[in-house]
Amino acid sequence: MATVLLVDDEPRILSLLHSLLSSEGLKVISERDGNSAIERIRAEPIDLIVSDIRMSPVDGMQVFRVARREQPDTPVILLTAYGAVNTAIEAMKGGAFDYLTKPFKVDELLITVRRALSFRSLVSERDHLKLALAASYGFDNVVAQSPAMRNICEMVKRVAPTDTTVMIVGESGTGKEVIARAIHGSSRRKEKPFVAVNCAAIPEALIESEMFGHVKGSFTGATANHGGLFVAASGGTLFLDEISTMPLTVQGKFLRVLQEREVRPVGGSSSTPVDVRLLAASNTEMEKLVEAKLFREDLYYRLAVIPIELPPLRERQEDILPLVQHFITREVTEPSRKIRVSREAMDILCGYSWPGNVRELENAVKHAVAFLEGDDITPEVLPPRIVNQSVPAPQARPGDEFEKYRNQSLKAFLRTKEREYLEQVLAGVNGDKEQAAKALKISLATLYRKLPDEGVAGAANGK
């Protein structure tokens, strides 16, 4: 329900307006003076303000100016007597939505109010889309629970502020574009375009024109000038996925663009400077293509200044549950609805090999949510292929642990477990013995006494 603030020092008009707008299903707040209206504007969000201009001591123009400052997206409709029309027109130049001249017609008022609320709704939708767009860049979509992905995130955060060229390699579906968007969203270019293109999807005959542009008449069908992808991404980031498919005939010109920072369109006689950060990706081992003379070595080293290798999902199982929760949050739009994943369903998801990687997992979650009847994801709503091909993790049998330590005394067993625990703690604090001692709640001297005897790995690297 939209909230409308009415401001008028004439009780009769205020009461009439309140009655009219309440009958439209709106939440109406009425204030009889400008000061009270300003306090209200500063205290709570308002969807529409309808204010008289002539009031004392604080008039409608002052209310309007405060509204523009405090709630700039809230439309303001001003009510004015015939003699103050010029003031209302000046207010519209300053951002007021509209004005009505007293005495106004009821239909005219309601139409103007509906238009203003439609405008407010569009502004809210715009803001929502902006937030959604902003979330698609940066690290909101990068799920990193596993050590491998955490290391990649740290690397991305370091290289993002620079203009260094990055080569992202990984199997299909591992999230190469997600990483590219995170780099762009954390860079100084984040307000500029992010242009993503799949090189494999562009016909070989057109790739040069698509990349570098063309001039009118340069070939059959070139009926107008075309700037190309480098020009489209000017000031921002150009992400070239599947760059391994780029024809050798284009690679030389592409290398020249990287070296000279300017492009010459097909059929053109002059070059255009371009300021673009380049990110490239491939699901193929580029070194093998270079060895096979299918990709220029000099171009490869230009592109792979910072190489990032994304592990397949099967090698980072710690990320499966967080990814499932991430995709559930995206799919389920009702904020109050809490979707859970049953233990049986989670075992199936963790036992599957995920040849399609993160993209396949996302589709599996979409499938599960689509068939969900309650609030629990169970094996019944998972894709049958995944259920049938999942290999459950081997269950530890009672006595397995005993077999492992059969020949150890209790003292030796406890010493082994202590060593394992010390290794974990030291690794968690990067070998810092003081921090380790605090975590273990023992003195530093006690920790030192244990280290030489136990031979804890990494102890020599501590303080």
Tab-separated table of C-alpha atoms in Angstrom:
chain	number	residue	atom	x	y	z
A	1	MET	CA	0.000	0.000	0.000
A	2	ALA	CA	1.433	3.351	-1.097
A	3	THR	CA	1.806	6.128	1.490
A	4	VAL	CA	0.655	9.637	0.569
A	5	LEU	CA	1.471	12.726	2.639
A	6	LEU	CA	-1.096	15.552	2.389
A	7	VAL	CA	-0.092	19.063	3.488
A	8	ASP	CA	-2.621	21.912	3.601
A	9	ASP	CA	-3.509	24.502	6.228
A	10	GLU	CA	-7.180	24.586	5.178
A	11	PRO	CA	-8.991	21.885	7.214
A	12	ARG	CA	-11.852	21.552	4.716
A	13	ILE	CA	-9.580	20.866	1.749
A	14	LEU	CA	-7.348	18.599	3.821
A	15	SER	CA	-10.359	16.528	4.903
A	16	LEU	CA	-11.650	16.293	1.320
A	17	LEU	CA	-8.282	15.165	-0.020
A	18	HIS	CA	-7.900	12.635	2.794
A	19	SER	CA	-11.309	11.126	2.011
A	20	LEU	CA	-10.702	10.977	-1.762
A	21	LEU	CA	-7.301	9.331	-1.559
A	22	SER	CA	-8.282	6.916	1.224
A	23	SER	CA	-11.089	5.665	-1.026
A	24	GLU	CA	-8.384	4.815	-3.588
A	25	GLY	CA	-6.891	2.289	-1.160
A	26	LEU	CA	-3.963	4.507	-0.185
A	27	LYS	CA	-2.441	5.041	3.247
A	28	VAL	CA	-2.970	8.768	3.812
A	29	ILE	CA	-1.108	10.955	6.324
A	30	SER	CA	-2.419	14.502	6.797
A	31	GLU	CA	-0.439	17.449	8.153
A	32	ARG	CA	-1.843	20.983	8.622
A	33	ASP	CA	1.451	22.897	8.530
A	34	GLY	CA	4.808	22.804	6.775
A	35	ASN	CA	6.879	22.158	9.898
A	36	SER	CA	4.961	18.989	10.759
A	37	ALA	CA	5.217	17.836	7.147
A	38	ILE	CA	8.989	18.334	7.141
A	39	GLU	CA	9.328	16.342	10.371
A	40	ARG	CA	7.284	13.548	8.793
A	41	ILE	CA	9.415	13.555	5.625
A	42	ARG	CA	12.553	13.233	7.723
A	43	ALA	CA	11.065	10.454	9.854
A	44	GLU	CA	9.609	7.921	7.405
A	45	PRO	CA	9.532	6.955	3.720
A	46	ILE	CA	6.771	8.564	1.659
A	47	ASP	CA	5.606	7.467	-1.811
A	48	LEU	CA	3.855	10.722	-2.800
A	49	ILE	CA	3.552	14.225	-1.372
A	50	VAL	CA	0.587	16.488	-2.192
A	51	SER	CA	1.168	19.948	-0.730
A	52	ASP	CA	-0.403	23.371	-0.891
A	53	ILE	CA	2.045	26.153	-1.743
A	54	ARG	CA	0.649	29.033	0.310
A	55	MET	CA	1.010	28.164	3.986
A	56	SER	CA	2.449	29.985	6.969
A	57	PRO	CA	5.013	30.136	8.476
A	58	VAL	CA	6.568	27.318	6.388
A	59	ASP	CA	5.179	27.255	2.849
A	60	GLY	CA	4.879	24.437	0.332
A	61	MET	CA	8.056	25.437	-1.502
A	62	GLN	CA	10.087	24.832	1.644
A	63	VAL	CA	8.369	21.468	2.082
A	64	PHE	CA	9.194	20.685	-1.563
A	65	ARG	CA	12.872	21.609	-1.152
A	66	VAL	CA	13.241	19.425	1.958
A	67	ALA	CA	11.504	16.548	0.164
A	68	ARG	CA	13.897	16.841	-2.786
A	69	ARG	CA	16.836	16.676	-0.397
A	70	GLU	CA	15.579	13.969	1.981
A	71	GLN	CA	13.591	11.762	-0.415
A	72	PRO	CA	14.649	12.743	-3.950
A	73	ASP	CA	12.719	9.936	-5.672
A	74	THR	CA	9.382	10.854	-4.073
A	75	PRO	CA	7.123	12.771	-6.503
A	76	VAL	CA	5.606	16.034	-5.260
A	77	ILE	CA	2.302	17.479	-6.513
A	78	LEU	CA	1.777	21.129	-5.602
A	79	LEU	CA	-1.610	22.792	-5.117
A	80	THR	CA	-1.779	26.467	-5.954
A	81	ALA	CA	-4.201	29.328	-6.351
A	82	TYR	CA	-4.330	30.892	-9.816
A	83	GLY	CA	-2.091	33.774	-8.770
A	84	ALA	CA	0.781	31.487	-7.725
A	85	VAL	CA	1.015	29.443	-10.932
A	86	ASN	CA	4.430	30.904	-11.788
A	87	THR	CA	5.791	29.604	-8.482
A	88	ALA	CA	4.455	26.123	-9.251
A	89	ILE	CA	6.024	26.210	-12.721
A	90	GLU	CA	9.380	27.129	-11.192
A	91	ALA	CA	8.984	24.215	-8.782
A	92	MET	CA	8.383	21.848	-11.711
A	93	LYS	CA	11.610	23.084	-13.281
A	94	GLY	CA	13.253	22.169	-9.976
A	95	GLY	CA	11.870	18.640	-10.020
A	96	ALA	CA	8.238	18.790	-8.839
A	97	PHE	CA	6.099	16.142	-10.542
A	98	ASP	CA	3.079	18.350	-11.354
A	99	TYR	CA	0.806	21.069	-10.011
A	100	LEU	CA	-2.952	21.569	-9.766
A	101	THR	CA	-4.740	24.904	-9.675
A	102	LYS	CA	-7.413	25.438	-7.037
A	103	PRO	CA	-10.266	24.775	-7.363
A	104	PHE	CA	-9.347	21.466	-9.003
A	105	LYS	CA	-11.593	18.748	-10.395
A	106	VAL	CA	-11.705	15.449	-8.518
A	107	ASP	CA	-10.995	13.426	-11.681
A	108	GLU	CA	-8.031	15.658	-12.481
A	109	LEU	CA	-6.617	15.128	-8.991
A	110	LEU	CA	-7.035	11.347	-9.069
A	111	ILE	CA	-5.488	11.021	-12.540
A	112	THR	CA	-2.479	13.099	-11.472
A	113	VAL	CA	-2.068	11.073	-8.267
A	114	ARG	CA	-2.214	7.786	-10.209
A	115	ARG	CA	0.390	9.035	-12.688
A	116	ALA	CA	2.664	10.119	-9.852
A	117	LEU	CA	2.365	6.762	-8.073
A	118	SER	CA	3.057	4.917	-11.346
A	119	PHE	CA	6.179	7.033	-11.707
A	120	ARG	CA	7.189	6.185	-8.132
A	121	SER	CA	6.678	2.499	-8.859
A	122	LEU	CA	8.909	2.742	-11.935
A	123	VAL	CA	11.604	4.473	-9.885
A	124	SER	CA	11.428	1.711	-7.260
A	125	GLU	CA	11.703	-0.924	-9.977
A	126	ARG	CA	14.672	0.922	-11.448
A	127	ASP	CA	16.395	0.969	-8.057
A	128	HIS	CA	15.672	-2.733	-7.600
A	129	LEU	CA	17.171	-3.507	-11.003
A	130	LYS	CA	20.216	-1.381	-10.167
A	131	LEU	CA	20.755	-3.365	-6.980
A	132	ALA	CA	20.290	-6.628	-8.858
A	133	LEU	CA	22.742	-5.473	-11.510
A	134	ALA	CA	25.252	-4.382	-8.888
A	135	ALA	CA	24.903	-7.769	-7.206
A	136	SER	CA	25.735	-9.505	-10.482
A	137	TYR	CA	29.126	-7.790	-10.335
A	138	GLY	CA	31.479	-8.051	-7.375
A	139	PHE	CA	31.709	-11.009	-5.013
A	140	ASP	CA	28.045	-11.596	-4.119
A	141	ASN	CA	27.847	-14.391	-6.683
A	142	VAL	CA	31.217	-15.936	-5.852
A	143	VAL	CA	30.738	-18.763	-3.356
A	144	ALA	CA	34.084	-19.626	-1.819
A	145	GLN	CA	34.058	-22.061	1.073
A	146	SER	CA	36.787	-24.352	-0.240
A	147	PRO	CA	40.468	-23.391	0.164
A	148	ALA	CA	40.939	-23.369	-3.622
A	149	MET	CA	38.146	-20.848	-4.199
A	150	ARG	CA	39.236	-18.736	-1.237
A	151	ASN	CA	42.698	-18.458	-2.760
A	152	ILE	CA	41.162	-17.466	-6.092
A	153	CYS	CA	39.048	-14.782	-4.404
A	154	GLU	CA	42.135	-13.357	-2.724
A	155	MET	CA	43.918	-13.260	-6.073
A	156	VAL	CA	40.929	-11.606	-7.752
A	157	LYS	CA	40.766	-8.925	-5.047
A	158	ARG	CA	44.437	-8.146	-5.634
A	159	VAL	CA	44.311	-7.933	-9.429
A	160	ALA	CA	40.886	-6.264	-9.758
A	161	PRO	CA	42.065	-2.679	-9.028
A	162	THR	CA	44.749	-2.949	-11.712
A	163	ASP	CA	44.344	-2.963	-15.499
A	164	THR	CA	46.287	-6.193	-15.880
A	165	THR	CA	45.018	-8.685	-18.449
A	166	VAL	CA	43.666	-11.873	-16.862
A	167	MET	CA	43.231	-15.320	-18.407
A	168	ILE	CA	40.619	-17.487	-16.660
A	169	VAL	CA	40.781	-21.191	-17.451
A	170	GLY	CA	38.352	-23.853	-16.331
A	171	GLU	CA	35.896	-26.469	-17.485
A	172	SER	CA	32.536	-25.353	-18.870
A	173	GLY	CA	30.221	-24.247	-16.086
A	174	THR	CA	32.892	-23.540	-13.463
A	175	GLY	CA	31.981	-19.841	-13.283
A	176	LYS	CA	34.502	-18.082	-15.498
A	177	GLU	CA	32.139	-15.220	-16.321
A	178	VAL	CA	31.193	-14.876	-12.634
A	179	ILE	CA	34.875	-14.329	-11.820
A	180	ALA	CA	35.231	-11.891	-14.731
A	181	ARG	CA	32.242	-9.887	-13.474
A	182	ALA	CA	33.716	-9.884	-9.959
A	183	ILE	CA	36.965	-8.454	-11.333
A	184	HIS	CA	35.075	-5.753	-13.240
A	185	GLY	CA	32.816	-4.949	-10.279
A	186	SER	CA	35.815	-4.448	-7.998
A	187	SER	CA	37.786	-2.324	-10.452
A	188	ARG	CA	37.922	1.398	-11.153
A	189	ARG	CA	35.968	0.633	-14.348
A	190	LYS	CA	32.890	-0.720	-12.560
A	191	GLU	CA	30.703	2.230	-13.626
A	192	LYS	CA	31.624	1.640	-17.268
A	193	PRO	CA	30.387	-1.126	-19.615
A	194	PHE	CA	31.078	-4.806	-19.076
A	195	VAL	CA	30.816	-6.428	-22.501
A	196	ALA	CA	30.831	-10.235	-22.559
A	197	VAL	CA	31.087	-12.173	-25.800
A	198	ASN	CA	31.483	-15.846	-26.617
A	199	CYS	CA	34.018	-16.033	-29.430
A	200	ALA	CA	32.798	-19.501	-30.389
A	201	ALA	CA	29.335	-18.093	-31.136
A	202	ILE	CA	30.581	-15.616	-33.774
A	203	PRO	CA	30.918	-16.989	-37.334
A	204	GLU	CA	34.517	-16.883	-38.539
A	205	ALA	CA	33.569	-14.633	-41.458
A	206	LEU	CA	32.152	-12.012	-39.076
A	207	ILE	CA	34.485	-12.132	-36.087
A	208	GLU	CA	36.852	-9.423	-37.362
A	209	SER	CA	33.940	-7.065	-38.042
A	210	GLU	CA	32.360	-7.830	-34.644
A	211	MET	CA	35.615	-7.271	-32.776
A	212	PHE	CA	36.994	-4.210	-34.532
A	213	GLY	CA	33.947	-2.771	-36.318
A	214	HIS	CA	33.500	-1.891	-39.977
A	215	VAL	CA	32.734	1.120	-42.145
A	216	LYS	CA	29.709	1.430	-44.378
A	217	GLY	CA	30.189	-0.329	-47.719
A	218	SER	CA	33.284	-2.279	-46.652
A	219	PHE	CA	31.581	-5.571	-47.575
A	220	THR	CA	28.217	-6.864	-48.749
A	221	GLY	CA	25.629	-6.120	-46.098
A	222	ALA	CA	27.646	-3.364	-44.392
A	223	THR	CA	24.894	-0.765	-44.754
A	224	ALA	CA	26.089	1.391	-41.845
A	225	ASN	CA	29.165	2.050	-39.741
A	226	HIS	CA	29.631	-0.408	-36.865
A	227	GLY	CA	31.869	0.376	-33.893
A	228	GLY	CA	32.634	-3.184	-32.795
A	229	LEU	CA	33.116	-4.733	-29.367
A	230	PHE	CA	36.220	-2.763	-28.385
A	231	VAL	CA	34.418	0.531	-28.981
A	232	ALA	CA	31.295	-0.752	-27.179
A	233	ALA	CA	33.416	-1.572	-24.114
A	234	SER	CA	35.316	1.723	-24.182
A	235	GLY	CA	36.302	2.757	-20.660
A	236	GLY	CA	35.134	-0.571	-19.285
A	237	THR	CA	35.912	-4.263	-19.546
A	238	LEU	CA	35.768	-6.606	-22.536
A	239	PHE	CA	35.370	-10.263	-21.560
A	240	LEU	CA	36.164	-12.743	-24.324
A	241	ASP	CA	34.983	-16.239	-23.473
A	242	GLU	CA	36.267	-19.251	-25.426
A	243	ILE	CA	39.083	-17.144	-26.844
A	244	SER	CA	40.785	-20.391	-27.888
A	245	THR	CA	38.373	-20.519	-30.859
A	246	MET	CA	39.603	-17.212	-32.300
A	247	PRO	CA	40.906	-17.826	-35.856
A	248	LEU	CA	44.638	-17.423	-36.402
A	249	THR	CA	43.864	-14.879	-39.135
A	250	VAL	CA	42.332	-12.559	-36.523
A	251	GLN	CA	44.836	-13.192	-33.717
A	252	GLY	CA	47.545	-11.011	-35.279
A	253	LYS	CA	45.256	-8.001	-35.567
A	254	PHE	CA	43.994	-8.668	-32.065
A	255	LEU	CA	47.557	-8.618	-30.730
A	256	ARG	CA	48.144	-5.290	-32.463
A	257	VAL	CA	45.110	-3.790	-30.724
A	258	LEU	CA	46.480	-4.883	-27.344
A	259	GLN	CA	49.882	-3.395	-28.108
A	260	GLU	CA	48.787	-0.105	-29.676
A	261	ARG	CA	45.516	0.425	-27.752
A	262	GLU	CA	43.656	1.420	-30.918
A	263	VAL	CA	41.402	-0.332	-33.430
A	264	ARG	CA	40.997	0.097	-37.160
A	265	PRO	CA	37.580	-1.017	-38.453
A	266	VAL	CA	37.275	-3.294	-41.461
A	267	GLY	CA	37.477	-1.104	-44.557
A	268	GLY	CA	38.610	1.904	-42.537
A	269	SER	CA	41.624	4.100	-43.203
A	270	SER	CA	42.141	5.453	-39.678
A	271	SER	CA	42.338	3.998	-36.180
A	272	THR	CA	40.315	4.826	-33.071
A	273	PRO	CA	41.969	4.872	-29.611
A	274	VAL	CA	40.353	2.493	-27.130
A	275	ASP	CA	40.673	2.302	-23.356
A	276	VAL	CA	39.561	-1.222	-22.490
A	277	ARG	CA	40.577	-3.784	-19.906
A	278	LEU	CA	40.659	-7.253	-21.408
A	279	LEU	CA	39.671	-10.444	-19.608
A	280	ALA	CA	39.821	-13.743	-21.478
A	281	ALA	CA	38.593	-17.238	-20.697
A	282	SER	CA	38.913	-20.726	-22.095
A	283	ASN	CA	37.832	-24.257	-21.235
A	284	THR	CA	40.887	-25.588	-23.069
A	285	GLU	CA	44.486	-25.792	-21.866
A	286	MET	CA	45.924	-22.891	-23.837
A	287	GLU	CA	49.514	-24.143	-23.611
A	288	LYS	CA	48.568	-27.205	-25.667
A	289	LEU	CA	47.041	-24.994	-28.371
A	290	VAL	CA	50.206	-22.899	-28.413
A	291	GLU	CA	52.344	-26.038	-28.769
A	292	ALA	CA	50.119	-27.229	-31.627
A	293	LYS	CA	50.513	-23.832	-33.381
A	294	LEU	CA	46.748	-23.258	-33.122
A	295	PHE	CA	47.162	-20.161	-30.955
A	296	ARG	CA	49.845	-17.501	-31.218
A	297	GLU	CA	52.390	-17.754	-28.429
A	298	ASP	CA	52.953	-13.984	-28.254
A	299	LEU	CA	49.210	-13.355	-27.949
A	300	TYR	CA	48.846	-16.036	-25.285
A	301	TYR	CA	51.505	-14.438	-23.075
A	302	ARG	CA	49.869	-11.056	-23.617
A	303	LEU	CA	46.562	-12.452	-22.386
A	304	ALA	CA	47.841	-14.658	-19.558
A	305	VAL	CA	49.653	-11.994	-17.533
A	306	ILE	CA	47.592	-13.197	-14.563
A	307	PRO	CA	46.371	-16.775	-15.076
A	308	ILE	CA	43.490	-17.991	-12.910
A	309	GLU	CA	42.550	-21.666	-13.003
A	310	LEU	CA	39.094	-22.535	-11.702
A	311	PRO	CA	38.804	-26.028	-10.233
A	312	PRO	CA	35.862	-28.220	-11.274
A	313	LEU	CA	33.078	-28.580	-8.736
A	314	ARG	CA	33.971	-32.224	-8.063
A	315	GLU	CA	37.290	-30.981	-6.622
A	316	ARG	CA	35.714	-28.492	-4.225
A	317	GLN	CA	32.919	-30.328	-2.481
A	318	GLU	CA	32.978	-27.857	0.415
A	319	ASP	CA	31.282	-25.384	-1.953
A	320	ILE	CA	28.319	-27.601	-2.872
A	321	LEU	CA	26.090	-26.858	0.143
A	322	PRO	CA	26.823	-23.078	0.136
A	323	LEU	CA	26.142	-23.013	-3.614
A	324	VAL	CA	22.850	-24.859	-3.118
A	325	GLN	CA	21.803	-22.297	-0.481
A	326	HIS	CA	22.920	-19.468	-2.773
A	327	PHE	CA	20.797	-20.749	-5.657
A	328	ILE	CA	17.805	-21.414	-3.388
A	329	THR	CA	17.941	-17.786	-2.231
A	330	ARG	CA	17.917	-16.636	-5.856
A	331	GLU	CA	15.050	-18.931	-6.854
A	332	VAL	CA	12.751	-18.436	-3.851
A	333	THR	CA	11.482	-14.865	-3.878
A	334	GLU	CA	9.289	-14.999	-0.744
A	335	PRO	CA	11.500	-13.610	2.079
A	336	SER	CA	9.604	-15.510	4.793
A	337	ARG	CA	10.004	-18.897	3.109
A	338	LYS	CA	12.895	-20.972	4.443
A	339	ILE	CA	13.864	-23.909	2.233
A	340	ARG	CA	15.842	-26.735	3.803
A	341	VAL	CA	17.861	-29.512	2.159
A	342	SER	CA	17.354	-32.978	3.630
A	343	ARG	CA	20.362	-35.044	4.657
A	344	GLU	CA	19.492	-37.653	2.001
A	345	ALA	CA	19.302	-35.027	-0.762
A	346	MET	CA	22.585	-33.486	0.344
A	347	ASP	CA	24.291	-36.884	0.272
A	348	ILE	CA	23.093	-37.359	-3.307
A	349	LEU	CA	24.321	-33.920	-4.372
A	350	CYS	CA	27.718	-34.529	-2.775
A	351	GLY	CA	27.977	-37.984	-4.333
A	352	TYR	CA	27.423	-36.763	-7.894
A	353	SER	CA	30.403	-35.945	-10.137
A	354	TRP	CA	28.944	-32.723	-11.650
A	355	PRO	CA	30.351	-32.886	-15.201
A	356	GLY	CA	28.474	-29.655	-15.908
A	357	ASN	CA	29.965	-28.062	-12.776
A	358	VAL	CA	28.296	-25.088	-11.064
A	359	ARG	CA	25.915	-24.463	-13.962
A	360	GLU	CA	24.579	-28.011	-13.689
A	361	LEU	CA	24.163	-27.616	-9.923
A	362	GLU	CA	22.222	-24.388	-10.448
A	363	ASN	CA	19.893	-26.147	-12.891
A	364	ALA	CA	19.421	-29.003	-10.414
A	365	VAL	CA	18.345	-26.518	-7.723
A	366	LYS	CA	15.941	-24.837	-10.164
A	367	HIS	CA	14.469	-28.263	-10.940
A	368	ALA	CA	14.091	-29.070	-7.237
A	369	VAL	CA	12.433	-25.748	-6.394
A	370	ALA	CA	10.038	-26.084	-9.344
A	371	PHE	CA	8.788	-29.462	-8.070
A	372	LEU	CA	8.893	-28.519	-4.387
A	373	GLU	CA	5.608	-28.898	-2.508
A	374	GLY	CA	6.723	-28.160	1.041
A	375	ASP	CA	9.854	-26.509	2.393
A	376	ASP	CA	12.223	-29.511	2.246
A	377	ILE	CA	14.310	-30.490	-0.772
A	378	THR	CA	14.288	-34.293	-0.774
A	379	PRO	CA	15.637	-36.842	-3.285
A	380	GLU	CA	12.172	-36.999	-4.893
A	381	VAL	CA	12.446	-33.452	-6.310
A	382	LEU	CA	16.024	-33.762	-7.580
A	383	PRO	CA	16.641	-34.523	-11.282
A	384	PRO	CA	16.412	-38.339	-11.718
A	385	ARG	CA	19.710	-38.435	-13.636
A	386	ILE	CA	21.579	-37.015	-10.639
A	387	VAL	CA	19.838	-39.349	-8.190
A	388	ASN	CA	20.638	-42.400	-10.341
A	389	GLN	CA	24.275	-41.486	-11.015
A	390	SER	CA	25.204	-40.303	-7.521
A	391	VAL	CA	27.717	-42.486	-5.709
A	392	PRO	CA	27.227	-42.303	-1.930
A	393	ALA	CA	30.328	-41.697	0.157
A	394	PRO	CA	31.658	-44.846	1.798
A	395	GLN	CA	30.396	-45.160	5.342
A	396	ALA	CA	32.931	-45.708	8.100
A	397	ARG	CA	32.374	-49.040	9.825
A	398	PRO	CA	32.617	-49.522	13.548
A	399	GLY	CA	36.122	-50.771	14.227
A	400	ASP	CA	37.777	-49.016	11.251
A	401	GLU	CA	39.434	-46.538	13.593
A	402	PHE	CA	40.599	-49.374	15.821
A	403	GLU	CA	42.275	-51.147	12.869
A	404	LYS	CA	44.121	-47.935	12.066
A	405	TYR	CA	45.635	-47.710	15.545
A	406	ARG	CA	45.674	-51.430	16.475
A	407	ASN	CA	49.397	-51.535	17.251
A	408	GLN	CA	49.584	-48.246	19.167
A	409	SER	CA	49.513	-47.845	22.910
A	410	LEU	CA	47.089	-45.385	24.457
A	411	LYS	CA	49.979	-42.987	25.073
A	412	ALA	CA	51.109	-43.185	21.430
A	413	PHE	CA	47.520	-42.750	20.215
A	414	LEU	CA	47.026	-39.615	22.331
A	415	ARG	CA	50.384	-38.265	21.152
A	416	THR	CA	49.336	-38.783	17.516
A	417	LYS	CA	46.016	-37.021	18.051
A	418	GLU	CA	47.741	-34.169	19.873
A	419	ARG	CA	50.174	-33.733	16.990
A	420	GLU	CA	47.321	-33.655	14.458
A	421	TYR	CA	45.493	-31.039	16.502
A	422	LEU	CA	48.624	-28.898	16.915
A	423	GLU	CA	49.185	-29.041	13.148
A	424	GLN	CA	45.642	-27.842	12.511
A	425	VAL	CA	45.911	-24.974	14.990
A	426	LEU	CA	49.306	-23.821	13.667
A	427	ALA	CA	48.043	-23.974	10.095
A	428	GLY	CA	45.029	-21.905	11.096
A	429	VAL	CA	47.237	-19.109	12.471
A	430	ASN	CA	49.866	-19.323	9.716
A	431	GLY	CA	52.479	-20.834	12.040
A	432	ASP	CA	52.287	-18.015	14.608
A	433	LYS	CA	53.189	-19.774	17.877
A	434	GLU	CA	51.937	-16.970	20.135
A	435	GLN	CA	48.517	-17.061	18.480
A	436	ALA	CA	48.538	-20.867	18.588
A	437	ALA	CA	49.301	-20.872	22.327
A	438	LYS	CA	46.412	-18.472	22.973
A	439	ALA	CA	44.066	-20.641	20.904
A	440	LEU	CA	45.202	-23.764	22.769
A	441	LYS	CA	44.960	-21.985	26.141
A	442	ILE	CA	48.480	-23.070	27.079
A	443	SER	CA	51.634	-21.093	27.746
A	444	LEU	CA	54.084	-20.384	24.954
A	445	ALA	CA	56.716	-22.361	26.877
A	446	THR	CA	54.424	-25.407	26.996
A	447	LEU	CA	53.849	-25.169	23.264
A	448	TYR	CA	57.607	-24.982	22.603
A	449	ARG	CA	58.161	-28.062	24.766
A	450	LYS	CA	55.704	-30.024	22.667
A	451	LEU	CA	56.950	-28.924	19.253
A	452	PRO	CA	60.457	-30.518	19.138
A	453	ASP	CA	59.174	-33.823	20.516
A	454	GLU	CA	56.199	-34.007	18.202
A	455	GLY	CA	57.917	-32.667	15.081
A	456	VAL	CA	54.904	-30.611	14.112
A	457	ALA	CA	54.952	-29.659	10.441
A	458	GLY	CA	55.363	-25.978	9.814
A	459	ALA	CA	56.548	-25.169	13.340
A	460	ALA	CA	59.835	-23.835	12.055
A	461	ASN	CA	57.961	-21.230	10.067
A	462	GLY	CA	56.358	-19.707	13.153
A	463	LYS	CA	57.559	-16.783	15.233
